[in-house]
Amino acid sequence: MTAVAGVALPIVLVGLLFLRQNIVVLLGVGTFAAYYFWGGGEIMNVVYDMWDASNREVLLSVPLYILAGSIMSQGSIAERLINLMKALMKPIPGGLALSSLMACGIFAAISGSSIVTLLAVGSIMYPALIKAGYDRKFAIGMLCAGGTLGIIIPPSIPLILYGIMTQASIADLFVAGIGPGLTLLGAFMLYSLMLNWQRDRGGWWSLREIWGALKESVWSLLTPFVILGGIYSGYFTPTESAAVAVLTAILVEILAHKHGFMHLVRGNLGEFGHTCNDMGKLIWRVVGETSTMMGSLFPILAVALSLNVFMTYQQIPNQIVEWLTGYIDSKVMFLILVNLLLLVVGCFLDSGSAILILSPLLPPMAQTYGIDLVHFGIIMNVNLEIGYLTPPMGINLIVAMGAFKEEFLTIVKGVLPFIFIMLAVLWVISIYPPLSLFMIK
Amino acid sequence: MQAQVKSFLNGLRIFQQSLCFAAFLGMAGCLMYDVLKREITGSGAFGAPQVGVIGMIVVSYIGVGLASASGSHYRPRFADTVFPQKYHDLLDRIGEFGFALFCAFMAYVAAMVTLESVELNDVSPVLRWPIWPVQSTIAVGFGMVAVQHFLYGVFMELRPKPSGEGAELANEKQADEIVHGHDDYDRERAAKAKGQTS
């Protein structure tokens, strides 16, 4: 019976794929079948595992980071940060492109999502770049690539998911993301500088302009310091930091950017009420979007964790590791194969789903080749980050197509040079662990 | 009939969004209160993170219905072009019924688990509250989604346009809203201010 099920299950799953079933169904059918045929028929264990998976404090950080990022991008924090970057990069050739990348880097340190970063910066900078005469392909490719920094520069939702699946310290994963994130940002900026070196400068620095932009954005700049400083100093856990991020975003928007504090001081309660009302509408909208995202991600997470429990109980990862080590005899060969596998997977799956599906299998193998669990998490994340830019399922490509009304082919051509840059940086990250681990005690 | 089903689905979506909103505010509020209390008094609020987790579980499983209503479930699409175009509508319909069946089964198993918790008087370790009301959100959430997708399978015109890009963007219109949302926000604000002045 179990042998027949072993043959039939993959066929059923392929059939479900053709019948346009969601990932949660594919994973769910696989998990129920595993418990039914090989787990003593205890299918209720799937729901018990899902309950245990959902009932974890560390997961609280995911919706809160998404919410904080959405409030900041749909409020005015992102815009103010961009204005400051523009003022600072003005005298450099191609300064507008550099300021876009810098803004992506800073916004990535607030938001844990690639799409939120792309939309927050891109919606403001793309029209500005086109107006300034930048090549469309370059501009959109750069913004799509810059958006991916959202999931490598901490806080990062895929890193949180990896930490949950592998029991790696999320704070360590966040710290390990800084080096690779800044290296990628530096590589993008260098390429942009080389490409736009002949472009006219935007004039010299204006202290008045910089001071004005700084004054406008001082509260926005405070946000990444509060979030990251709190985590790195050990003052906040990642979950507490996420709550602080939401609180900071709401307070900065209401009290500073919408002048709520001044309204309160002057006793203008009517105007303060309007400000709060507007903020309430914004929160209603972004909470709806965040709940939608939770509804699509969390069932997958819960079912994947149930499958993880089953596989660990049956010692399946250990058996795969033993089998594969007979064929792959070196760490470099393993890294090459894993990177190729993840690049292909990244073309078809989003990073969250890929991490949830592959985390029970790949990290134990990596550890047998002497690769640090945290370092491997960064390799996986950067790899899947590239998947945001590769067709057919490159999420940033599809978002950019919808949001900036550009042809899919134009966007694909635009991101190609950035994919090559990311591949080069990925290889450096893979073979040079200190780039990721240098700050970890 | 279709109009009635449409208004039923709309009502269901508003109910789900309201429930998620309340649970989300509860979750975020508990955590913020915990951090603020710790900063002010030196000790956190008892059980606040656990109450936050309850809020998150409600948001997660009721949110499955919101993801369905906006076509935001993650789905591998690379096999979509294997069959000729003329079969696509049929495959979409089968897909809807298939998902409805899966969710109904999931709701059934979750209901069994909830009943077992009631019988065993399972309580949460920190708060000492019965866990079955929260566990039941898994059954209720998947149950509502089963109904939604069954109705989408019957009335294909009511299906939301699949997003293709995950949860953040339901469709191109939503992308527009996100890109231009801030402008609208400011415009609304300016219009209000103008109205007050005049």
XYZ file of C-alpha atoms in Angstrom, chain A residues 17-29 32 43-48 50-51 53-61 63-64 66-67 73-76 79 113-116 119 123 235-237 239-241 243-244 246-247 250 253 258 263 270-271 274-275 277-285 287-300 302-303 348-350 353 392-393 395 398-405, chain B residues 14 17-18 20-21 24-25 27-28 31-32 34-36 38-39 48-50 52-57 59-68 70 72-83 87-89 91-92 94-100 102 105-106 109-110 112-114 116-117 120 122 125 131 134-135 137-138 142 149 163-169 172 174-182 185-186 188-189 192-193 196:
208
model
C -0.203 21.473 -10.600
C -1.866 21.168 -14.016
C -5.235 21.729 -12.337
C -3.961 25.136 -11.187
C -3.858 24.415 -7.481
C -2.178 26.790 -5.037
C 1.068 25.956 -3.256
C -0.814 25.401 -0.003
C -2.873 22.639 -1.670
C 0.203 20.944 -3.140
C 1.983 21.045 0.211
C -1.172 20.120 2.126
C -1.989 17.074 -0.009
C -1.748 14.689 4.632
C -3.982 13.017 9.784
C -5.100 15.166 12.733
C -1.403 15.625 13.487
C -1.223 17.958 10.467
C -3.569 20.435 12.160
C -1.844 19.969 15.529
C -0.094 23.774 12.078
C -1.388 24.994 15.425
C 3.611 26.400 13.987
C 1.227 29.368 14.257
C 1.427 29.605 18.028
C 4.910 31.205 18.134
C 5.801 34.668 19.354
C 8.633 35.086 16.848
C 6.121 35.051 13.974
C 4.556 38.255 15.272
C 7.392 40.229 13.700
C 2.995 41.123 9.924
C 4.318 44.036 11.949
C 5.011 44.477 6.634
C 2.610 46.928 8.275
C 5.716 53.909 1.939
C 2.122 55.127 1.705
C 2.717 57.950 4.157
C 5.495 60.446 3.522
C 9.443 60.615 0.032
C 9.858 43.342 1.811
C 11.214 43.692 -1.716
C 7.981 44.882 -3.306
C 7.329 47.514 -0.648
C 7.112 50.664 -4.870
C 6.825 55.354 -7.533
C 17.832 46.142 23.525
C 14.849 44.798 21.560
C 14.084 41.334 20.251
C 9.491 40.994 17.530
C 9.619 43.958 19.912
C 11.542 45.908 17.309
C 6.189 46.629 17.256
C 8.388 49.682 17.845
C 4.897 50.326 13.697
C 4.577 52.679 16.650
C 2.456 56.001 13.142
C 3.446 60.360 10.404
C 1.183 65.843 9.434
C -1.874 71.156 16.297
C -10.212 69.805 15.159
C -7.231 69.714 12.810
C -8.606 65.299 10.873
C -4.987 64.131 10.911
C -8.869 60.377 10.833
C -6.671 60.369 7.726
C -4.196 58.116 9.487
C -7.035 55.806 10.492
C -8.064 55.449 6.823
C -4.478 54.716 5.853
C -4.192 52.093 8.605
C -7.482 50.433 7.579
C -6.137 50.120 4.005
C -3.987 46.436 7.569
C -6.257 44.955 4.869
C -3.264 44.501 2.548
C -1.128 43.029 5.321
C -3.885 40.620 6.404
C -4.215 39.510 2.791
C -0.514 38.794 2.645
C -0.669 36.920 5.955
C -3.579 34.888 4.622
C -1.585 33.785 1.614
C 1.721 33.173 3.415
C 0.834 31.710 6.823
C -1.097 28.603 5.759
C 1.901 27.676 3.574
C 2.069 26.191 8.858
C 1.717 23.260 6.440
C 9.403 29.601 -10.347
C 8.710 30.231 -6.661
C 8.679 33.316 -4.465
C 7.648 29.612 -0.331
C 8.729 33.867 -15.591
C 7.890 34.430 -11.873
C 7.814 39.232 -8.721
C 5.545 41.773 -12.668
C 5.022 44.504 -10.080
C 7.082 46.972 -12.114
C 5.112 46.069 -15.252
C 1.832 46.821 -13.493
C 2.984 49.819 -11.518
C 5.136 51.638 -14.089
C 3.266 50.561 -17.246
C -16.182 42.958 4.730
C -11.610 42.340 6.822
C -13.313 43.764 9.923
C -8.784 40.874 10.727
C -8.634 44.609 11.448
C -4.550 43.070 13.996
C -5.104 46.123 16.178
C -2.061 42.124 18.262
C -0.128 45.309 17.499
C 2.963 44.310 21.713
C 3.293 48.094 21.761
C 4.228 45.527 26.377
C 7.255 47.457 25.074
C 6.029 50.822 26.415
C 8.617 47.742 30.010
C 10.268 51.079 29.189
C 0.788 40.508 26.239
C 2.874 38.573 23.655
C 0.572 35.560 24.044
C -0.628 39.147 20.433
C -0.122 35.617 19.109
C -3.866 34.968 19.413
C -4.510 38.087 17.330
C -1.991 36.902 14.745
C -3.589 33.461 14.476
C -5.532 37.395 11.236
C -3.655 34.530 9.549
C -6.537 32.092 9.177
C -9.343 34.592 8.571
C -6.949 36.388 6.183
C -6.967 33.277 3.943
C -10.417 34.440 2.827
C -9.094 37.941 2.048
C -6.285 36.396 -0.014
C -8.930 34.409 -1.906
C -8.169 39.334 -4.035
C -3.525 36.580 -3.940
C -2.750 32.942 -3.144
C 0.686 31.820 -4.269
C 0.417 29.479 -7.225
C 3.098 28.080 -9.562
C 2.041 29.182 -13.046
C 4.698 27.634 -15.250
C 2.431 24.678 -16.134
C -0.498 26.892 -17.165
C 0.348 26.815 -20.862
C 0.636 23.031 -21.169
C -3.011 22.698 -22.214
C -9.383 24.284 -21.976
C -8.277 27.141 -19.721
C -11.750 28.102 -18.493
C -9.221 24.087 -15.825
C -9.862 27.294 -13.887
C -11.854 22.614 -11.786
C -9.121 24.501 -9.927
C -11.733 26.462 -7.955
C -13.661 23.317 -6.987
C -10.397 21.550 -6.132
C -9.345 24.324 -3.772
C -12.843 24.418 -2.255
C -9.194 20.947 -0.014
C -11.362 18.884 4.205
C -8.970 21.134 6.102
C -9.964 18.057 10.275
C -9.480 21.365 12.122
C -12.133 17.543 14.826
C -9.005 18.909 16.494
C -11.004 21.740 18.083
C -10.792 17.190 20.907
C -9.400 20.301 22.648
C -9.583 17.541 26.903
C -6.765 22.209 26.766
C 0.275 27.452 29.220
C -7.445 27.270 23.434
C -8.690 30.326 18.929
C -8.155 26.885 17.390
C -10.480 30.013 13.687
C -8.571 27.452 11.562
C -10.919 27.400 5.890
C -14.192 29.036 -3.898
C -2.673 38.617 -9.009
C 0.294 36.634 -10.281
C 2.578 38.579 -8.039
C 1.720 37.315 -4.621
C -0.090 39.098 -1.916
C 1.015 42.671 -2.051
C -0.620 43.478 -5.346
C -2.897 46.297 -11.844
C -4.230 47.949 -6.918
C -0.714 48.656 -8.171
C -2.019 52.002 -9.406
C -3.581 52.679 -6.042
C -0.337 51.910 -4.266
C 1.756 54.003 -6.630
C -0.610 56.943 -6.599
C -2.091 56.347 -3.160
C -0.002 58.988 -1.520
C -4.114 60.937 0.241
C -2.688 64.440 -0.112
C -8.076 64.292 -0.221
C -6.442 66.252 2.562
C -10.859 68.847 2.885
C -8.792 71.848 3.926
C -13.140 74.047 5.506
